[in-house]
mmCIF file of C-alpha atoms in Angstrom:
data_model
loop_
_atom_site.group_PDB
_atom_site.id
_atom_site.type_symbol
_atom_site.label_atom_id
_atom_site.label_comp_id
_atom_site.label_asym_id
_atom_site.label_seq_id
_atom_site.Cartn_x
_atom_site.Cartn_y
_atom_site.Cartn_z
ATOM 1 C CA UNK A 977 282.556 146.007 -105.702
ATOM 2 C CA UNK A 978 279.748 143.672 -104.693
ATOM 3 C CA UNK A 979 280.961 140.955 -107.095
ATOM 4 C CA UNK A 980 284.490 141.230 -105.728
ATOM 5 C CA UNK A 981 283.196 140.931 -102.174
ATOM 6 C CA UNK A 982 281.092 137.914 -103.117
ATOM 7 C CA UNK A 983 284.039 136.221 -104.822
ATOM 8 C CA UNK A 984 286.287 136.820 -101.804
ATOM 9 C CA UNK A 985 283.615 135.410 -99.518
ATOM 10 C CA UNK A 986 283.339 132.228 -101.591
ATOM 11 C CA UNK A 987 287.114 131.762 -101.605
ATOM 12 C CA UNK A 988 287.325 132.271 -97.845
ATOM 13 C CA UNK A 989 284.610 129.677 -97.200
ATOM 14 C CA UNK A 990 286.387 126.909 -99.115
ATOM 15 C CA UNK A 991 288.257 124.415 -97.013
ATOM 16 C CA UNK A 992 291.996 124.326 -97.388
ATOM 17 C CA UNK A 993 293.321 120.906 -98.200
ATOM 18 C CA UNK A 994 296.955 119.881 -97.920
ATOM 19 C CA UNK A 995 296.366 116.586 -99.704
ATOM 20 C CA UNK A 996 298.046 116.262 -103.051
ATOM 21 C CA UNK A 997 295.759 115.857 -106.027
ATOM 22 C CA UNK A 998 298.243 113.723 -107.890
ATOM 23 C CA UNK A 999 301.135 111.565 -106.875
ATOM 24 C CA UNK A 1000 304.573 112.744 -107.933
ATOM 25 C CA UNK A 1001 307.056 110.101 -108.928
ATOM 26 C CA UNK A 1002 310.183 109.772 -106.826
ATOM 27 C CA UNK A 1003 313.168 110.701 -109.004
ATOM 28 C CA UNK A 1004 315.750 110.769 -106.214
ATOM 29 C CA UNK A 1005 317.260 107.337 -107.065
ATOM 30 C CA UNK A 1006 317.899 108.520 -110.645
ATOM 31 C CA UNK A 1007 319.698 111.606 -109.377
ATOM 32 C CA UNK A 1008 321.722 109.534 -106.924
ATOM 33 C CA UNK A 1009 322.911 107.262 -109.719
ATOM 34 C CA UNK A 1010 323.886 110.273 -111.827
ATOM 35 C CA UNK A 1011 325.852 112.021 -109.096
ATOM 36 C CA UNK A 1012 327.511 108.881 -107.689
ATOM 37 C CA UNK A 1013 328.732 107.693 -111.096
ATOM 38 C CA UNK A 1014 332.525 107.768 -111.378
ATOM 39 C CA UNK A 1015 333.036 109.582 -114.680
ATOM 40 C CA UNK A 1016 335.855 111.932 -113.704
ATOM 41 C CA UNK A 1017 333.667 115.033 -113.538
ATOM 42 C CA UNK A 1018 333.400 117.191 -110.420
ATOM 43 C CA UNK A 1019 330.006 117.120 -108.692
ATOM 44 C CA UNK A 1020 329.092 120.658 -109.754
ATOM 45 C CA UNK A 1021 329.332 119.669 -113.449
ATOM 46 C CA UNK A 1022 327.627 116.259 -113.392
ATOM 47 C CA UNK A 1023 324.235 117.749 -114.289
ATOM 48 C CA UNK A 1024 325.248 118.254 -117.912
ATOM 49 C CA UNK A 1025 325.206 121.311 -120.177
ATOM 50 C CA UNK A 1026 322.989 123.363 -117.867
ATOM 51 C CA UNK A 1027 325.403 122.941 -114.948
ATOM 52 C CA UNK A 1028 328.345 123.775 -117.187
ATOM 53 C CA UNK A 1029 326.641 126.958 -118.398
ATOM 54 C CA UNK A 1030 325.782 128.013 -114.838
ATOM 55 C CA UNK A 1031 329.363 127.322 -113.703
ATOM 56 C CA UNK A 1032 330.927 129.314 -116.537
ATOM 57 C CA UNK A 1033 328.484 132.201 -116.081
ATOM 58 C CA UNK A 1034 329.240 132.333 -112.358
ATOM 59 C CA UNK A 1035 332.999 132.172 -112.965
ATOM 60 C CA UNK A 1036 332.777 134.923 -115.594
ATOM 61 C CA UNK A 1037 330.708 137.205 -113.365
ATOM 62 C CA UNK A 1038 333.143 136.608 -110.521
ATOM 63 C CA UNK A 1039 336.117 137.584 -112.665
ATOM 64 C CA UNK A 1040 334.265 140.628 -113.979
ATOM 65 C CA UNK A 1041 333.411 141.702 -110.441
ATOM 66 C CA UNK A 1042 336.973 141.181 -109.250
ATOM 67 C CA UNK A 1043 338.347 143.258 -112.140
ATOM 68 C CA UNK A 1044 335.888 146.074 -111.419
ATOM 69 C CA UNK A 1045 336.738 145.998 -107.712
ATOM 70 C CA UNK A 1046 340.455 146.276 -108.515
ATOM 71 C CA UNK A 1047 339.812 149.206 -110.881
ATOM 72 C CA UNK A 1048 337.788 151.085 -108.282
ATOM 73 C CA UNK A 1049 340.300 150.402 -105.501
ATOM 74 C CA UNK A 1050 343.095 152.176 -107.379
#
């Protein structure tokens, strides 16, 4: 118990810093180029295979939920 108390005391005495330890690179321009490209795809599918999988999963769950709702409403 004493060691836990001592550890908590040390943590509470440390100063909290909001400064970032490392600089993150700005990837927004890359994303803008990707989403503004005219390739005939809708915006929600321009992210590639991951977006396509998420879209199909969401559509499938929606249809499953609608079918279950219709069954239970009868």
